[in-house]
PDB file of C-alpha atoms in Angstrom:
ATOM      1  CA  MET A 858       7.652  23.710  20.804  1.00  0.00           C
ATOM      2  CA  PRO A 859       7.784  20.724  22.847  1.00  0.00           C
ATOM      3  CA  PRO A 860       7.303  21.647  26.473  1.00  0.00           C
ATOM      4  CA  GLY A 861      10.457  21.942  28.261  1.00  0.00           C
ATOM      5  CA  THR A 862      11.968  23.704  25.331  1.00  0.00           C
ATOM      6  CA  SER A 863      11.289  27.856  24.945  1.00  0.00           C
ATOM      7  CA  SER A 864      13.372  30.216  22.200  1.00  0.00           C
ATOM      8  CA  PRO A 865      13.193  33.909  21.706  1.00  0.00           C
ATOM      9  CA  SER A 866      11.226  32.751  18.237  1.00  0.00           C
ATOM     10  CA  ALA A 867       8.550  30.666  21.117  1.00  0.00           C
ATOM     11  CA  GLU A 868       5.368  32.579  19.932  1.00  0.00           C
ATOM     12  CA  ALA A 869       5.221  31.644  16.699  1.00  0.00           C
ATOM     13  CA  TRP A 870       4.775  28.012  17.513  1.00  0.00           C
ATOM     14  CA  THR A 871       2.112  29.061  19.828  1.00  0.00           C
ATOM     15  CA  TRP A 872      -0.252  27.806  17.044  1.00  0.00           C
ATOM     16  CA  GLU A 873       0.990  24.801  16.446  1.00  0.00           C
ATOM     17  CA  ASN A 874       1.382  23.766  19.965  1.00  0.00           C
ATOM     18  CA  ALA A 875      -2.678  24.091  20.195  1.00  0.00           C
ATOM     19  CA  ALA A 876      -3.114  22.147  17.171  1.00  0.00           C
ATOM     20  CA  ALA A 877      -0.920  19.279  18.328  1.00  0.00           C
ATOM     21  CA  GLY A 878      -2.907  19.338  21.526  1.00  0.00           C
ATOM     22  CA  ALA A 879      -6.323  19.147  20.552  1.00  0.00           C
ATOM     23  CA  ALA A 880      -4.844  16.215  17.939  1.00  0.00           C
ATOM     24  CA  ALA A 881      -3.465  14.320  21.169  1.00  0.00           C
ATOM     25  CA  GLY A 882      -6.912  15.152  23.146  1.00  0.00           C
ATOM     26  CA  PHE A 883      -8.961  13.865  20.006  1.00  0.00           C
ATOM     27  CA  ALA A 884      -7.085  10.231  20.085  1.00  0.00           C
ATOM     28  CA  THR A 885      -6.990  10.005  23.986  1.00  0.00           C
ATOM     29  CA  VAL A 886     -10.761   9.905  23.845  1.00  0.00           C
ATOM     30  CA  ALA A 887     -11.637   8.139  21.072  1.00  0.00           C
ATOM     31  CA  ALA A 888      -9.104   4.941  22.328  1.00  0.00           C
ATOM     32  CA  LEU A 889     -10.146   5.160  26.009  1.00  0.00           C
ATOM     33  CA  HIS A 890     -13.358   6.755  26.470  1.00  0.00           C
ATOM     34  CA  PRO A 891     -15.634   3.288  28.342  1.00  0.00           C
ATOM     35  CA  LEU A 892     -12.965   3.516  30.957  1.00  0.00           C
ATOM     36  CA  ASP A 893     -14.093   7.100  31.465  1.00  0.00           C
ATOM     37  CA  VAL A 894     -17.695   6.269  31.715  1.00  0.00           C
ATOM     38  CA  VAL A 895     -16.619   3.575  34.310  1.00  0.00           C
ATOM     39  CA  ARG A 896     -14.821   5.724  36.456  1.00  0.00           C
ATOM     40  CA  THR A 897     -17.530   8.603  36.126  1.00  0.00           C
ATOM     41  CA  ARG A 898     -20.307   6.369  37.820  1.00  0.00           C
ATOM     42  CA  PHE A 899     -17.726   4.757  40.044  1.00  0.00           C
ATOM     43  CA  GLN A 900     -17.202   7.941  41.473  1.00  0.00           C
ATOM     44  CA  VAL A 901     -20.949   8.368  42.791  1.00  0.00           C
ATOM     45  CA  THR A 902     -21.683   5.007  43.702  1.00  0.00           C
ATOM     46  CA  GLY A 903     -21.034   5.452  46.979  1.00  0.00           C
ATOM     47  CA  GLY A 904     -22.540   9.030  47.043  1.00  0.00           C
ATOM     48  CA  ARG A 905     -25.890   9.293  49.283  1.00  0.00           C
ATOM     49  CA  GLY A 906     -29.244   9.466  47.301  1.00  0.00           C
ATOM     50  CA  TRP A 907     -27.572   8.325  44.193  1.00  0.00           C
ATOM     51  CA  SER A 908     -29.592   4.835  43.457  1.00  0.00           C
ATOM     52  CA  GLU A 909     -29.977   4.491  39.653  1.00  0.00           C
ATOM     53  CA  ILE A 910     -26.401   3.398  39.699  1.00  0.00           C
ATOM     54  CA  PRO A 911     -26.073  -0.082  39.865  1.00  0.00           C
ATOM     55  CA  PRO A 912     -23.360  -1.558  42.413  1.00  0.00           C
ATOM     56  CA  TYR A 913     -20.045  -3.007  40.127  1.00  0.00           C
ATOM     57  CA  LYS A 914     -17.749  -4.896  41.461  1.00  0.00           C
ATOM     58  CA  ASN A 915     -14.645  -3.567  39.805  1.00  0.00           C
ATOM     59  CA  THR A 916     -13.626  -2.014  36.658  1.00  0.00           C
ATOM     60  CA  ALA A 917     -14.099  -5.244  34.727  1.00  0.00           C
ATOM     61  CA  HIS A 918     -17.567  -6.120  35.853  1.00  0.00           C
ATOM     62  CA  ALA A 919     -18.325  -2.480  35.300  1.00  0.00           C
ATOM     63  CA  VAL A 920     -17.362  -2.619  31.704  1.00  0.00           C
ATOM     64  CA  TYR A 921     -19.346  -6.236  31.343  1.00  0.00           C
ATOM     65  CA  THR A 922     -22.284  -4.983  33.165  1.00  0.00           C
ATOM     66  CA  ILE A 923     -22.575  -1.660  31.387  1.00  0.00           C
ATOM     67  CA  ALA A 924     -21.778  -3.743  27.816  1.00  0.00           C
ATOM     68  CA  ARG A 925     -24.405  -6.240  28.466  1.00  0.00           C
ATOM     69  CA  SER A 926     -27.450  -3.869  29.808  1.00  0.00           C
ATOM     70  CA  GLU A 927     -26.563  -0.837  27.652  1.00  0.00           C
ATOM     71  CA  GLY A 928     -24.778  -2.011  24.672  1.00  0.00           C
ATOM     72  CA  LEU A 929     -21.756  -0.177  23.095  1.00  0.00           C
ATOM     73  CA  ARG A 930     -24.178   3.026  23.613  1.00  0.00           C
ATOM     74  CA  GLY A 931     -23.932   2.836  26.696  1.00  0.00           C
ATOM     75  CA  LEU A 932     -19.822   2.438  27.142  1.00  0.00           C
ATOM     76  CA  TYR A 933     -19.362   5.315  24.859  1.00  0.00           C
ATOM     77  CA  ALA A 934     -22.002   7.399  26.645  1.00  0.00           C
ATOM     78  CA  GLY A 935     -21.076  11.293  27.071  1.00  0.00           C
ATOM     79  CA  PHE A 936     -18.680  10.709  23.548  1.00  0.00           C
ATOM     80  CA  TYR A 937     -19.650  13.832  22.074  1.00  0.00           C
ATOM     81  CA  PRO A 938     -18.826  16.506  25.030  1.00  0.00           C
ATOM     82  CA  ALA A 939     -15.843  14.012  25.808  1.00  0.00           C
ATOM     83  CA  VAL A 940     -14.370  14.589  22.177  1.00  0.00           C
ATOM     84  CA  LEU A 941     -15.399  18.431  22.216  1.00  0.00           C
ATOM     85  CA  GLY A 942     -14.170  19.041  25.630  1.00  0.00           C
ATOM     86  CA  SER A 943     -10.842  17.169  25.614  1.00  0.00           C
ATOM     87  CA  THR A 944     -10.031  18.399  22.301  1.00  0.00           C
ATOM     88  CA  VAL A 945     -10.700  22.188  23.056  1.00  0.00           C
ATOM     89  CA  SER A 946      -9.046  21.656  26.557  1.00  0.00           C
ATOM     90  CA  TRP A 947      -5.579  20.193  25.259  1.00  0.00           C
ATOM     91  CA  GLY A 948      -5.790  22.744  22.525  1.00  0.00           C
ATOM     92  CA  LEU A 949      -6.276  25.769  24.991  1.00  0.00           C
ATOM     93  CA  TYR A 950      -4.207  24.151  27.529  1.00  0.00           C
ATOM     94  CA  PHE A 951      -1.286  23.789  25.720  1.00  0.00           C
ATOM     95  CA  PHE A 952      -1.741  26.856  24.021  1.00  0.00           C
ATOM     96  CA  PHE A 953      -1.836  28.865  27.415  1.00  0.00           C
ATOM     97  CA  TYR A 954       0.670  26.863  29.014  1.00  0.00           C
ATOM     98  CA  ASN A 955       3.834  27.791  26.061  1.00  0.00           C
ATOM     99  CA  ARG A 956       2.718  31.248  26.025  1.00  0.00           C
ATOM    100  CA  ALA A 957       2.747  31.652  29.851  1.00  0.00           C
ATOM    101  CA  LYS A 958       6.469  29.965  29.605  1.00  0.00           C
ATOM    102  CA  GLN A 959       7.502  32.449  27.280  1.00  0.00           C
ATOM    103  CA  ARG A 960       6.627  35.335  29.619  1.00  0.00           C
ATOM    104  CA  TYR A 961       8.540  33.546  32.531  1.00  0.00           C
ATOM    105  CA  VAL A 962      11.850  32.928  29.946  1.00  0.00           C
ATOM    106  CA  GLN A 963      15.188  33.890  31.949  1.00  0.00           C
ATOM    107  CA  GLY A 964      17.864  35.866  30.545  1.00  0.00           C
ATOM    108  CA  ASN A 965      19.847  34.532  27.164  1.00  0.00           C
ATOM    109  CA  ASP A 966      19.891  31.184  28.063  1.00  0.00           C
ATOM    110  CA  ASP A 967      16.565  30.025  27.703  1.00  0.00           C
ATOM    111  CA  GLN A 968      16.027  28.179  30.423  1.00  0.00           C
ATOM    112  CA  LEU A 969      12.772  27.903  32.816  1.00  0.00           C
ATOM    113  CA  ARG A 970      13.011  26.827  36.747  1.00  0.00           C
ATOM    114  CA  PRO A 971      10.424  24.132  37.629  1.00  0.00           C
ATOM    115  CA  VAL A 972       8.839  26.722  39.535  1.00  0.00           C
ATOM    116  CA  HIS A 973       8.138  28.281  36.122  1.00  0.00           C
ATOM    117  CA  HIS A 974       6.609  25.412  35.106  1.00  0.00           C
ATOM    118  CA  LEU A 975       4.289  25.135  37.894  1.00  0.00           C
ATOM    119  CA  VAL A 976       3.006  28.435  37.449  1.00  0.00           C
ATOM    120  CA  SER A 977       2.128  27.838  34.286  1.00  0.00           C
ATOM    121  CA  ALA A 978       0.635  24.750  34.020  1.00  0.00           C
ATOM    122  CA  ALA A 979      -1.253  26.298  36.965  1.00  0.00           C
ATOM    123  CA  GLU A 980      -2.647  29.509  34.636  1.00  0.00           C
ATOM    124  CA  ALA A 981      -2.977  27.269  31.878  1.00  0.00           C
ATOM    125  CA  GLY A 982      -5.390  24.871  33.695  1.00  0.00           C
ATOM    126  CA  ALA A 983      -7.749  27.846  35.433  1.00  0.00           C
ATOM    127  CA  LEU A 984      -8.353  29.382  32.336  1.00  0.00           C
ATOM    128  CA  VAL A 985      -9.262  26.154  30.371  1.00  0.00           C
ATOM    129  CA  SER A 986     -11.712  25.061  33.283  1.00  0.00           C
ATOM    130  CA  LEU A 987     -13.092  28.451  32.791  1.00  0.00           C
ATOM    131  CA  PHE A 988     -14.144  27.477  29.274  1.00  0.00           C
ATOM    132  CA  THR A 989     -14.813  23.714  29.628  1.00  0.00           C
ATOM    133  CA  ASN A 990     -16.514  23.574  32.817  1.00  0.00           C
ATOM    134  CA  PRO A 991     -20.108  23.441  31.041  1.00  0.00           C
ATOM    135  CA  ILE A 992     -18.929  20.642  28.421  1.00  0.00           C
ATOM    136  CA  TRP A 993     -17.515  18.448  31.416  1.00  0.00           C
ATOM    137  CA  LEU A 994     -20.783  19.033  33.352  1.00  0.00           C
ATOM    138  CA  VAL A 995     -23.025  17.662  30.245  1.00  0.00           C
ATOM    139  CA  LYS A 996     -20.567  14.843  29.705  1.00  0.00           C
ATOM    140  CA  THR A 997     -20.971  13.544  33.471  1.00  0.00           C
ATOM    141  CA  ARG A 998     -24.668  14.077  33.066  1.00  0.00           C
ATOM    142  CA  LEU A 999     -24.852  11.980  30.288  1.00  0.00           C
ATOM    143  CA  GLN A1000     -22.378   9.243  31.634  1.00  0.00           C
ATOM    144  CA  LEU A1001     -24.672   8.436  34.614  1.00  0.00           C
ATOM    145  CA  GLN A1002     -27.578   8.165  32.696  1.00  0.00           C
ATOM    146  CA  THR A1003     -28.675   4.307  32.861  1.00  0.00           C
ATOM    147  CA  PRO A1004     -31.595   2.084  31.896  1.00  0.00           C
ATOM    148  CA  GLU A1005     -33.309   2.580  34.473  1.00  0.00           C
ATOM    149  CA  LEU A1006     -33.544   6.531  33.758  1.00  0.00           C
ATOM    150  CA  HIS A1007     -36.737   5.656  32.006  1.00  0.00           C
ATOM    151  CA  THR A1008     -38.437   9.533  32.423  1.00  0.00           C
ATOM    152  CA  SER A1009     -36.870  12.932  31.438  1.00  0.00           C
ATOM    153  CA  ARG A1010     -33.580  11.382  29.728  1.00  0.00           C
ATOM    154  CA  TYR A1011     -31.413  13.523  27.828  1.00  0.00           C
ATOM    155  CA  SER A1012     -31.259  12.560  24.010  1.00  0.00           C
ATOM    156  CA  GLY A1013     -27.503  14.091  23.415  1.00  0.00           C
ATOM    157  CA  PHE A1014     -25.211  16.881  24.164  1.00  0.00           C
ATOM    158  CA  SER A1015     -27.329  20.135  22.871  1.00  0.00           C
ATOM    159  CA  ASP A1016     -30.585  18.587  24.836  1.00  0.00           C
ATOM    160  CA  ALA A1017     -28.712  18.217  28.074  1.00  0.00           C
ATOM    161  CA  PHE A1018     -26.802  21.641  27.724  1.00  0.00           C
ATOM    162  CA  ARG A1019     -30.628  23.474  26.782  1.00  0.00           C
ATOM    163  CA  ARG A1020     -32.572  21.626  29.267  1.00  0.00           C
ATOM    164  CA  ILE A1021     -29.693  22.704  32.050  1.00  0.00           C
ATOM    165  CA  VAL A1022     -30.196  26.167  31.040  1.00  0.00           C
ATOM    166  CA  LYS A1023     -33.741  25.923  31.017  1.00  0.00           C
ATOM    167  CA  GLU A1024     -34.486  24.057  33.996  1.00  0.00           C
ATOM    168  CA  GLU A1025     -31.579  24.636  36.343  1.00  0.00           C
ATOM    169  CA  GLY A1026     -30.368  28.392  35.391  1.00  0.00           C
ATOM    170  CA  PHE A1027     -26.894  29.348  33.354  1.00  0.00           C
ATOM    171  CA  LEU A1028     -25.044  28.726  36.730  1.00  0.00           C
ATOM    172  CA  ALA A1029     -25.965  25.162  36.996  1.00  0.00           C
ATOM    173  CA  LEU A1030     -23.247  24.631  34.026  1.00  0.00           C
ATOM    174  CA  TYR A1031     -20.587  25.828  36.518  1.00  0.00           C
ATOM    175  CA  ARG A1032     -21.652  23.315  39.104  1.00  0.00           C
ATOM    176  CA  GLY A1033     -18.344  21.888  40.492  1.00  0.00           C
ATOM    177  CA  ILE A1034     -16.415  25.297  39.103  1.00  0.00           C
ATOM    178  CA  GLY A1035     -14.235  25.317  42.586  1.00  0.00           C
ATOM    179  CA  PRO A1036     -12.714  21.363  42.395  1.00  0.00           C
ATOM    180  CA  ALA A1037     -12.362  21.926  38.625  1.00  0.00           C
ATOM    181  CA  LEU A1038      -9.836  25.179  39.773  1.00  0.00           C
ATOM    182  CA  LEU A1039      -8.071  22.906  42.553  1.00  0.00           C
ATOM    183  CA  LEU A1040      -7.635  20.460  39.907  1.00  0.00           C
ATOM    184  CA  VAL A1041      -5.420  22.941  38.048  1.00  0.00           C
ATOM    185  CA  THR A1042      -2.690  21.261  40.702  1.00  0.00           C
ATOM    186  CA  HIS A1043      -2.728  18.394  38.754  1.00  0.00           C
ATOM    187  CA  GLY A1044      -1.880  19.904  35.741  1.00  0.00           C
ATOM    188  CA  ALA A1045       0.552  21.840  37.643  1.00  0.00           C
ATOM    189  CA  ILE A1046       2.182  18.681  39.042  1.00  0.00           C
ATOM    190  CA  GLN A1047       1.966  16.786  35.735  1.00  0.00           C
ATOM    191  CA  PHE A1048       3.320  18.891  33.742  1.00  0.00           C
ATOM    192  CA  THR A1049       6.070  19.778  36.261  1.00  0.00           C
ATOM    193  CA  ALA A1050       7.317  16.674  36.298  1.00  0.00           C
ATOM    194  CA  TYR A1051       7.251  15.819  32.994  1.00  0.00           C
ATOM    195  CA  GLU A1052       9.584  18.693  32.055  1.00  0.00           C
ATOM    196  CA  GLU A1053      12.191  17.815  34.986  1.00  0.00           C
ATOM    197  CA  LEU A1054      11.962  13.591  33.695  1.00  0.00           C
ATOM    198  CA  ARG A1055      12.203  14.827  30.053  1.00  0.00           C
ATOM    199  CA  LYS A1056      15.218  17.179  31.398  1.00  0.00           C
ATOM    200  CA  ALA A1057      16.829  14.448  32.613  1.00  0.00           C
ATOM    201  CA  MET A1058      16.167  11.715  30.057  1.00  0.00           C
ATOM    202  CA  ILE A1059      17.588  14.355  27.611  1.00  0.00           C
ATOM    203  CA  PHE A1060      21.237  14.164  29.754  1.00  0.00           C
ATOM    204  CA  VAL A1061      21.085  10.777  30.255  1.00  0.00           C
ATOM    205  CA  LYS A1062      20.400   9.738  26.610  1.00  0.00           C
ATOM    206  CA  SER A1063      23.099  12.881  25.422  1.00  0.00           C
ATOM    207  CA  ALA A1064      25.554  11.681  27.960  1.00  0.00           C
ATOM    208  CA  PRO A1065      27.539   9.136  26.242  1.00  0.00           C
ATOM    209  CA  THR A1066      27.351   9.979  23.035  1.00  0.00           C
ATOM    210  CA  LYS A1067      28.524  14.102  24.344  1.00  0.00           C
ATOM    211  CA  THR A1068      25.839  15.457  21.944  1.00  0.00           C
ATOM    212  CA  GLU A1069      24.139  18.355  24.260  1.00  0.00           C
ATOM    213  CA  ASN A1070      22.778  19.935  20.873  1.00  0.00           C
ATOM    214  CA  ARG A1071      20.913  17.409  20.262  1.00  0.00           C
ATOM    215  CA  GLY A1072      17.686  18.191  22.699  1.00  0.00           C
ATOM    216  CA  GLU A1073      14.490  16.958  22.145  1.00  0.00           C
ATOM    217  CA  GLU A1074      15.772  14.664  19.061  1.00  0.00           C
ATOM    218  CA  SER A1075      17.622  12.482  21.236  1.00  0.00           C
ATOM    219  CA  LEU A1076      14.223  11.166  22.669  1.00  0.00           C
ATOM    220  CA  ASN A1077      11.520   9.086  20.753  1.00  0.00           C
ATOM    221  CA  SER A1078       7.843   7.786  20.887  1.00  0.00           C
ATOM    222  CA  ILE A1079       8.640   5.336  23.826  1.00  0.00           C
ATOM    223  CA  ASP A1080      10.434   8.004  25.707  1.00  0.00           C
ATOM    224  CA  PHE A1081       7.530  10.321  25.557  1.00  0.00           C
ATOM    225  CA  ALA A1082       5.357   7.575  26.345  1.00  0.00           C
ATOM    226  CA  ALA A1083       7.053   6.915  29.545  1.00  0.00           C
ATOM    227  CA  LEU A1084       7.504  10.250  30.806  1.00  0.00           C
ATOM    228  CA  GLY A1085       3.498  11.062  30.183  1.00  0.00           C
ATOM    229  CA  ALA A1086       2.767   7.834  32.203  1.00  0.00           C
ATOM    230  CA  GLY A1087       5.447   8.640  34.859  1.00  0.00           C
ATOM    231  CA  SER A1088       4.765  12.294  35.397  1.00  0.00           C
ATOM    232  CA  LYS A1089       0.869  11.599  35.555  1.00  0.00           C
ATOM    233  CA  VAL A1090       0.582   8.891  38.296  1.00  0.00           C
ATOM    234  CA  ALA A1091       2.518  11.471  40.781  1.00  0.00           C
ATOM    235  CA  ALA A1092      -1.043  14.195  39.566  1.00  0.00           C
ATOM    236  CA  ILE A1093      -3.562  11.315  39.798  1.00  0.00           C
ATOM    237  CA  LEU A1094      -2.414  10.225  43.184  1.00  0.00           C
ATOM    238  CA  LEU A1095      -2.310  13.292  44.783  1.00  0.00           C
ATOM    239  CA  THR A1096      -5.141  15.203  42.991  1.00  0.00           C
ATOM    240  CA  TYR A1097      -7.598  12.359  42.538  1.00  0.00           C
ATOM    241  CA  PRO A1098     -10.093  13.468  45.733  1.00  0.00           C
ATOM    242  CA  TYR A1099     -11.122  16.340  43.810  1.00  0.00           C
ATOM    243  CA  GLN A1100     -12.347  14.661  40.676  1.00  0.00           C
ATOM    244  CA  VAL A1101     -14.751  12.781  43.117  1.00  0.00           C
ATOM    245  CA  ILE A1102     -15.990  15.937  44.379  1.00  0.00           C
ATOM    246  CA  ARG A1103     -16.772  17.576  41.145  1.00  0.00           C
ATOM    247  CA  ALA A1104     -18.380  14.426  39.993  1.00  0.00           C
ATOM    248  CA  ARG A1105     -20.677  14.001  42.898  1.00  0.00           C
ATOM    249  CA  LEU A1106     -21.661  18.011  42.537  1.00  0.00           C
ATOM    250  CA  GLN A1107     -22.439  17.819  38.704  1.00  0.00           C
ATOM    251  CA  GLN A1108     -24.838  14.640  39.033  1.00  0.00           C
ATOM    252  CA  ARG A1109     -28.299  15.868  38.200  1.00  0.00           C
ATOM    253  CA  PRO A1110     -30.685  16.913  40.825  1.00  0.00           C
ATOM    254  CA  CYS A1111     -33.353  14.908  42.258  1.00  0.00           C
ATOM    255  CA  SER A1112     -36.652  14.681  40.814  1.00  0.00           C
ATOM    256  CA  ASP A1113     -37.872  17.604  42.880  1.00  0.00           C
ATOM    257  CA  GLY A1114     -34.966  19.754  41.486  1.00  0.00           C
ATOM    258  CA  THR A1115     -32.765  19.728  44.337  1.00  0.00           C
ATOM    259  CA  PRO A1116     -29.033  19.377  44.058  1.00  0.00           C
ATOM    260  CA  LYS A1117     -27.801  15.909  45.889  1.00  0.00           C
ATOM    261  CA  TYR A1118     -24.773  17.877  47.444  1.00  0.00           C
ATOM    262  CA  SER A1119     -24.798  22.093  47.884  1.00  0.00           C
ATOM    263  CA  ASN A1120     -21.172  22.550  47.811  1.00  0.00           C
ATOM    264  CA  SER A1121     -18.044  20.873  48.049  1.00  0.00           C
ATOM    265  CA  LEU A1122     -17.625  21.403  51.799  1.00  0.00           C
ATOM    266  CA  HIS A1123     -21.433  19.195  51.640  1.00  0.00           C
ATOM    267  CA  VAL A1124     -19.442  16.598  49.447  1.00  0.00           C
ATOM    268  CA  VAL A1125     -16.180  16.324  51.653  1.00  0.00           C
ATOM    269  CA  LYS A1126     -18.465  15.903  55.319  1.00  0.00           C
ATOM    270  CA  GLU A1127     -21.160  13.536  53.285  1.00  0.00           C
ATOM    271  CA  THR A1128     -18.120  11.181  52.158  1.00  0.00           C
ATOM    272  CA  ALA A1129     -16.234  11.328  54.604  1.00  0.00           C
ATOM    273  CA  ARG A1130     -18.723  10.681  57.167  1.00  0.00           C
ATOM    274  CA  TYR A1131     -20.365   7.626  55.533  1.00  0.00           C
ATOM    275  CA  GLU A1132     -17.311   6.073  53.428  1.00  0.00           C
ATOM    276  CA  GLY A1133     -14.263   7.307  54.766  1.00  0.00           C
ATOM    277  CA  VAL A1134     -11.075   8.003  52.799  1.00  0.00           C
ATOM    278  CA  ARG A1135     -11.483   4.992  50.426  1.00  0.00           C
ATOM    279  CA  GLY A1136     -14.617   7.394  49.420  1.00  0.00           C
ATOM    280  CA  PHE A1137     -12.750  10.055  48.002  1.00  0.00           C
ATOM    281  CA  TYR A1138     -10.678   7.000  45.636  1.00  0.00           C
ATOM    282  CA  ARG A1139     -13.551   5.504  44.282  1.00  0.00           C
ATOM    283  CA  GLY A1140     -13.133   4.545  40.963  1.00  0.00           C
ATOM    284  CA  ILE A1141      -9.005   4.769  40.835  1.00  0.00           C
ATOM    285  CA  THR A1142      -8.602   1.678  39.542  1.00  0.00           C
ATOM    286  CA  SER A1143     -10.208   2.365  36.168  1.00  0.00           C
ATOM    287  CA  ASN A1144      -9.034   6.196  36.337  1.00  0.00           C
ATOM    288  CA  LEU A1145      -5.547   4.470  36.171  1.00  0.00           C
ATOM    289  CA  LEU A1146      -5.836   2.260  33.610  1.00  0.00           C
ATOM    290  CA  LYS A1147      -7.354   5.080  31.234  1.00  0.00           C
ATOM    291  CA  ASN A1148      -5.467   7.667  32.425  1.00  0.00           C
ATOM    292  CA  LEU A1149      -1.682   6.351  32.305  1.00  0.00           C
ATOM    293  CA  PRO A1150      -2.060   4.990  28.717  1.00  0.00           C
ATOM    294  CA  ALA A1151      -4.239   8.468  27.826  1.00  0.00           C
ATOM    295  CA  ALA A1152      -1.204  10.606  29.067  1.00  0.00           C
ATOM    296  CA  SER A1153       1.650   8.421  27.311  1.00  0.00           C
ATOM    297  CA  LEU A1154      -0.876   8.459  24.325  1.00  0.00           C
ATOM    298  CA  THR A1155      -1.460  12.641  24.651  1.00  0.00           C
ATOM    299  CA  PHE A1156       2.622  13.233  24.792  1.00  0.00           C
ATOM    300  CA  VAL A1157       3.266  11.119  22.247  1.00  0.00           C
ATOM    301  CA  VAL A1158       0.832  12.444  19.831  1.00  0.00           C
ATOM    302  CA  TYR A1159       1.894  15.725  20.561  1.00  0.00           C
ATOM    303  CA  GLU A1160       5.337  15.486  20.653  1.00  0.00           C
ATOM    304  CA  ASN A1161       5.249  14.114  17.187  1.00  0.00           C
ATOM    305  CA  VAL A1162       2.980  16.407  16.067  1.00  0.00           C
ATOM    306  CA  VAL A1163       4.804  19.770  16.701  1.00  0.00           C
ATOM    307  CA  LYS A1164       7.500  17.710  15.567  1.00  0.00           C
ATOM    308  CA  LEU A1165       6.069  17.277  12.116  1.00  0.00           C
ATOM    309  CA  PHE A1166       5.030  21.320  11.680  1.00  0.00           C
ATOM    310  CA  ARG A1167       8.808  22.116  12.603  1.00  0.00           C
ATOM    311  CA  ALA A1168       9.955  19.592   9.873  1.00  0.00           C
ATOM    312  CA  THR A1169       7.252  21.251   7.386  1.00  0.00           C
ATOM    313  CA  LYS A1170       8.166  24.669   8.298  1.00  0.00           C
ATOM    314  CA  GLU A1171      11.593  24.036   8.099  1.00  0.00           C
ATOM    315  CA  LYS A1172      11.067  22.906   4.478  1.00  0.00           C
ATOM    316  CA  THR A1173       9.585  25.912   3.310  1.00  0.00           C
TER     317      THR A1173
END
C-alpha cells in the first residue's frame, strides 16, 4: 500500500510494503554510497581530537582526494553495512509505518490526518533505530578509516563488529543512540510532508478531469521523485545537527581507549565552542547531493514495487 492510502484490507499489504522499502533502500545505497562516505568524513573533520581525516576543501575535492589516495575501495568504505543497514532500515520502516497507520484510520472514510502520519513515522523511526544502530556504528567506523590508520584497522564488517564488542563492550554498539532517537523527527517530518504533498498533487492532477477515484493512479515516477526530494529538504534542514552529533559519538576511541566525546551534550558544547553553528552543518552539501536524489529514488522504487505487487496480486 503506498504511503498516504489506507483501507480495511491494508494489513494484507504490510509485507509488500516491507519488501518494497527494502528494495528502495538497496537501490539508493548502491547508487550513492560515495557521497555518504564524504558526508561522514566532513561531519567529524572539525571535531577536536580527530586528526586522521585530511582537510577537504569541498565535496568535489573530497571525492577526488579519496579516489586518488584510497581508490574505489575508499569511496565505497563501509558499503556492506550501508547496504545491510539501509535495506533492513527501509524494510522495517515501511513495515512499522504502515502498521502504525492502520491503527489510526478514522471511521469509514479511511482518511488519516497529518498528526497521524507524524506519529506513525516517529514510531517507525524509533523502532528502526533500536534494531539498526549497531550496523550504522560499524558503517561509520569503516568509513572513517584512512591510509594514515596503519595499525589496528578493521578488515571488514564482521571484524569491526567482533572487535568493538570485545574491546569496548556490547553497549558500545549503541553509542549515538540518543541523537539517533532524536532523528526520528527527520523521518516524521519527511513522511508527513510527503503524505500531504502527495494528497495535494493527486488533487491538482485529478481536478481538471474530475477523476477523483483515480487516486495514486494519477501519479507517475516523475511525481514520486519530486515528492521524495521536496519532502527530504525540509527534514534535512531541520534535523541535520543530530546527524553530526551521532557521527562524532560513533568515532573510534583514542589509542588509550578513551572515547573522543563522552555524550551528546559534550559534543554539543565542544562543537559550539570551537566551531560555532557552522560545525553542526558540516557535510550538509554532500548530504544534500546524496539524499535528494536518494529520496527521489527511494520513493520511485518503493511506489513502483508496491504497484507491481498490487498488479500481480490482482491477476491471481
